[in-house]
Short mmCIF file of C-alpha atoms in Angstrom, two decimals:
data_model
loop_
_atom_site.label_atom_id
_atom_site.label_comp_id
_atom_site.label_asym_id
_atom_site.label_seq_id
_atom_site.Cartn_x
_atom_site.Cartn_y
_atom_site.Cartn_z
CA LEU A 1 47.77 0.66 25.20
CA ASP A 2 51.34 0.54 26.24
CA GLU A 3 51.82 4.23 26.76
CA LEU A 4 48.69 6.21 27.14
CA ALA A 5 47.00 3.77 29.19
CA LEU A 6 49.68 3.40 31.77
CA SER A 7 50.58 6.97 31.84
CA LEU A 8 50.19 9.15 35.00
CA GLU A 9 49.24 12.19 32.90
CA PRO A 10 45.63 12.99 32.68
CA ALA A 11 46.27 14.44 29.22
CA ASP A 12 47.37 11.02 27.89
CA HIS A 13 43.93 9.64 29.23
CA LEU A 14 41.90 12.15 27.47
CA LEU A 15 43.90 11.41 24.29
CA LEU A 16 43.25 7.58 24.66
CA ARG A 17 39.25 8.30 25.21
CA ARG A 18 39.78 10.53 22.07
CA LEU A 19 41.35 7.69 20.07
CA ARG A 20 38.71 5.11 21.30
CA LYS A 21 35.86 7.72 19.89
CA ILE A 22 37.62 8.15 16.63
CA LEU A 23 37.93 4.52 15.93
CA GLN A 24 34.29 3.62 16.45
CA PRO A 25 32.95 5.05 13.19
CA PHE A 26 35.31 2.71 11.48
CA GLY A 27 33.92 -0.55 13.28
CA PHE A 28 36.84 -0.86 15.88
CA THR A 29 36.77 -1.13 19.71
CA LEU A 30 39.84 -0.46 21.52
CA THR A 31 39.91 -2.86 24.53
CA GLU A 32 42.51 -3.97 27.03
CA ARG A 33 43.85 -6.32 24.90
CA GLY A 34 43.95 -4.37 21.71
CA LEU A 35 41.72 -3.71 18.59
CA ARG A 36 38.68 -5.66 18.02
CA HIS A 37 36.65 -5.23 14.97
CA GLN A 38 32.83 -4.79 14.97
CA ARG A 39 30.19 -3.50 12.83
CA SER A 40 30.47 0.12 11.73
CA PRO A 41 27.52 2.49 11.39
CA GLY A 42 27.98 2.09 7.78
CA ASP A 43 27.93 -1.75 7.89
CA LEU A 44 24.60 -1.43 9.63
CA ILE A 45 23.04 1.05 7.20
CA LEU A 46 24.03 -1.18 4.24
CA THR A 47 22.76 -4.32 5.96
CA PHE A 48 19.48 -2.97 6.75
CA SER A 49 19.22 -0.72 3.84
CA GLU A 50 15.43 -0.05 2.75
CA SER A 51 16.79 -0.60 -0.88
CA LYS A 52 16.69 -4.24 0.03
CA ASP A 53 12.77 -3.96 0.16
CA GLU A 54 12.63 -2.53 -3.43
CA ALA A 55 14.96 -5.26 -4.57
CA VAL A 56 12.66 -7.85 -3.10
CA LEU A 57 9.77 -6.39 -5.22
CA ARG A 58 11.90 -6.35 -8.36
CA ILE A 59 12.95 -9.90 -7.94
CA LEU A 60 9.55 -11.31 -7.33
CA THR A 61 8.03 -9.34 -10.19
CA ALA A 62 10.77 -10.68 -12.48
CA GLU A 63 10.20 -14.52 -11.16
CA SER A 64 6.48 -14.13 -11.24
CA GLU A 65 6.45 -13.21 -15.01
CA ALA A 66 9.05 -16.10 -15.77
CA LEU A 67 7.37 -18.72 -13.70
CA GLY A 68 3.76 -17.60 -13.45
CA THR A 69 1.72 -19.81 -11.08
CA ALA A 70 4.59 -22.15 -10.64
CA LEU A 71 6.42 -19.55 -8.48
CA ARG A 72 7.10 -20.65 -4.80
CA ALA A 73 9.25 -18.00 -2.93
CA VAL A 74 10.70 -17.61 0.58
CA VAL A 75 12.13 -14.30 1.58
CA VAL A 76 14.53 -14.94 4.75
CA THR A 77 15.52 -11.83 7.07
CA ASP A 78 17.48 -11.71 10.32
CA PHE A 79 14.77 -10.58 12.64
CA GLU A 80 11.05 -10.55 13.01
CA ARG A 81 10.89 -6.75 14.10
CA LEU A 82 12.61 -4.14 16.07
CA SER A 83 15.85 -6.14 16.81
CA SER A 84 17.76 -4.26 13.99
CA GLY A 85 16.29 -1.03 15.38
CA VAL A 86 17.66 -2.01 19.07
CA ARG A 87 21.07 -2.28 17.43
CA LEU A 88 20.92 0.89 15.58
CA MET A 89 19.83 2.87 18.72
CA HIS A 90 23.08 1.81 20.39
CA GLU A 91 24.95 3.55 17.53
CA PRO A 92 24.12 7.40 17.73
CA ARG A 93 25.53 8.25 14.32
CA ALA A 94 22.95 5.79 12.71
CA ARG A 95 19.97 7.08 14.49
CA GLY A 96 17.29 8.69 12.09
CA VAL A 97 18.84 7.30 9.19
CA LEU A 98 16.98 4.00 8.93
CA ASP A 99 13.37 3.15 10.27
CA GLN A 100 13.50 1.21 13.60
CA ASP A 101 12.20 -2.01 11.82
CA ALA A 102 14.78 -1.78 8.97
CA GLY A 103 15.79 -5.11 7.70
CA SER A 104 13.02 -6.85 9.59
CA ALA A 105 10.46 -9.56 8.27
CA VAL A 106 7.45 -7.29 9.37
CA ARG A 107 8.77 -4.35 7.17
CA VAL A 108 9.44 -6.53 4.10
CA PHE A 109 6.05 -8.22 4.47
CA ARG A 110 3.96 -4.86 4.64
CA ARG A 111 6.07 -3.52 1.66
CA LEU A 112 4.91 -6.62 -0.31
CA ALA A 113 1.36 -6.44 0.93
CA HIS A 114 0.92 -2.80 -0.03
CA ASP A 115 2.14 -3.66 -3.79
CA GLU A 116 -0.53 -4.43 -5.88
CA PRO A 117 1.34 -6.70 -8.33
CA VAL A 118 3.38 -8.65 -5.66
CA ARG A 119 0.31 -8.79 -3.63
CA ALA A 120 -1.11 -11.35 -6.05
CA LEU A 121 1.22 -13.91 -4.56
CA ALA A 122 -0.75 -13.67 -1.31
CA PRO A 123 2.18 -13.11 0.95
CA VAL A 124 2.34 -14.59 4.31
CA LEU A 125 4.58 -13.35 7.29
CA VAL A 126 5.51 -16.48 9.59
CA THR A 127 7.84 -15.94 12.64
CA GLY A 128 7.90 -17.82 15.99
CA ARG A 129 5.51 -15.39 17.56
CA LEU A 130 3.44 -13.87 14.52
CA LEU A 131 1.38 -14.94 11.49
CA LEU A 132 0.03 -12.18 9.22
CA VAL A 133 -1.59 -12.16 5.89
CA ASP A 134 -2.50 -9.43 3.25
CA ALA A 135 -6.09 -8.42 3.81
CA GLU A 136 -7.06 -9.22 0.18
CA HIS A 137 -6.16 -12.77 0.43
CA GLY A 138 -6.45 -13.25 4.11
CA PRO A 139 -10.04 -14.80 4.10
CA VAL A 140 -8.79 -17.57 1.69
CA VAL A 141 -5.50 -18.23 3.69
CA ILE A 142 -7.35 -18.36 6.92
CA ALA A 143 -10.22 -20.68 5.67
CA ALA A 144 -7.40 -23.12 4.07
CA LEU A 145 -5.57 -23.17 7.48
CA GLN A 146 -8.69 -23.89 9.45
CA ALA A 147 -9.56 -26.68 6.91
CA LEU A 148 -6.24 -28.44 7.40
CA LEU A 149 -6.61 -28.12 11.16
CA GLN A 150 -9.88 -29.91 10.95
CA ALA A 151 -8.62 -32.38 8.45
CA GLU A 152 -5.71 -33.44 10.66
CA GLY A 153 -7.90 -33.39 13.74
CA LEU A 154 -5.83 -30.79 15.75
CA ARG A 155 -7.42 -29.24 18.72
CA ALA A 156 -7.08 -25.60 17.31
CA THR A 157 -8.95 -23.10 15.59
CA CYS A 158 -7.75 -19.91 14.03
CA ARG A 159 -9.23 -16.54 13.09
CA ALA A 160 -8.33 -13.14 11.38
CA GLU A 161 -7.94 -10.00 13.49
CA PRO A 162 -7.43 -6.51 12.23
CA THR A 163 -4.14 -4.61 12.79
CA GLU A 164 -3.11 -0.92 12.78
CA PHE A 165 -2.48 -1.39 8.99
CA ILE A 166 -5.61 -1.94 6.67
CA SER A 167 -3.54 -3.94 4.26
CA GLU A 168 -3.02 -6.71 6.67
CA LEU A 169 -4.68 -9.08 8.88
CA GLN A 170 -3.20 -11.12 12.03
CA VAL A 171 -3.96 -14.80 12.35
CA VAL A 172 -4.80 -15.59 15.94
CA GLY A 173 -5.01 -19.35 17.04
CA GLU A 174 -6.47 -21.05 19.94
CA GLY A 175 -6.41 -24.46 21.38
CA PRO A 176 -3.59 -26.77 22.90
CA ASP A 177 -2.22 -27.81 19.42
CA TRP A 178 -1.98 -24.41 18.05
CA GLY A 179 1.82 -22.90 18.03
CA SER A 180 4.60 -21.81 15.90
CA ARG A 181 5.32 -25.80 15.08
CA THR A 182 1.90 -26.23 13.89
CA TYR A 183 1.29 -23.13 11.71
CA VAL A 184 4.71 -23.14 10.15
CA ARG A 185 3.96 -26.67 8.92
CA LEU A 186 0.51 -25.89 7.70
CA VAL A 187 1.74 -22.71 5.99
CA THR A 188 4.13 -24.70 4.15
CA ARG A 189 1.56 -26.93 3.01
CA LEU A 190 -0.25 -23.91 1.74
CA LEU A 191 2.62 -22.83 -0.03
CA GLU A 192 2.97 -26.21 -1.79
CA GLN A 193 -0.78 -26.08 -2.73
CA GLY A 194 -0.19 -22.45 -4.20
CA ILE A 195 -2.73 -20.87 -2.08
CA THR A 196 0.36 -18.70 -1.07
CA ARG A 197 3.12 -18.33 -3.46
CA CYS A 198 5.49 -16.10 -1.10
CA ILE A 199 6.44 -16.70 2.50
CA ILE A 200 8.34 -14.14 4.58
CA GLY A 201 10.13 -15.24 7.72
CA THR A 202 13.12 -15.38 9.77
CA ARG A 203 16.21 -17.46 9.47
CA GLY A 204 15.46 -18.96 12.72
CA ILE A 205 12.24 -20.35 11.29
CA PHE A 206 13.09 -21.11 7.71
CA GLY A 207 16.73 -22.54 8.29
CA GLU A 208 17.97 -26.03 9.13
CA GLY A 209 15.02 -28.40 9.52
CA TRP A 210 12.63 -26.64 7.22
CA ASP A 211 12.09 -27.92 3.74
CA SER A 212 9.73 -27.37 0.70
CA LEU A 213 9.71 -29.52 -2.23
CA THR A 214 8.23 -26.83 -4.44
CA LEU A 215 10.31 -24.04 -3.51
CA ASN A 216 12.06 -22.48 -6.47
CA THR A 217 12.98 -19.07 -5.29
CA LEU A 218 14.99 -17.99 -2.24
CA ILE A 219 15.52 -14.32 -1.46
CA ASP A 220 18.19 -14.21 1.42
CA LEU A 221 18.11 -10.78 3.08
CA THR A 222 20.17 -12.02 6.15
CA SER A 223 23.48 -10.75 7.06
CA VAL A 224 25.01 -14.30 7.31
CA THR A 225 27.87 -14.59 4.84
CA THR A 226 28.46 -18.16 4.74
CA SER A 227 27.01 -20.59 2.07
CA THR A 228 25.85 -22.92 4.74
CA SER A 229 22.78 -20.76 5.42
CA VAL A 230 21.51 -20.57 1.61
CA GLN A 231 22.07 -24.43 1.53
#
């Protein structure tokens, strides 16, 4: 920055550009004020590794064997979908290494809904825009949601709609009282009742302000490294 950037020689500016390119894979960006650390391609690949999906299956299987019907689990991710893919697309060296939905709540849900032992937990995906249930337990979950809506006198109804995946159903709601605030609360009630024993969602939903008295298993797949998020 003191020599090459200020030099009048074109070769020095070419060398500076080469240095910038060399530093990027190590997670460093050379700015006008010096080196700045950012996520390297390796960091991204480890953060959104598909091995985490398999780890979730193993953890839930072990917890289910230990706790039985008392199991109440939540799996928390950074994103609902695509966000991790967008980040990866900005890094050419990471393209083609991970799926575009890597690290997302949607992909974790679909992995769980496809696995027969874990599917017995009736997993439910809950985000600010999307509510998914596995096809096997979907009718029971949706009927329970509809019953809660009626019991609380809410001006809303919900129904199931198929998606491109046969193992899942999307819950679609209508009415002025339907929204994420309503269905997050109602799905939490279903978790308390044991109608679903596993919820998958983002840290934006299951972070500060959300609570479940029967929750006994937390699987944190987010990239947050502070203990505050877990507490």
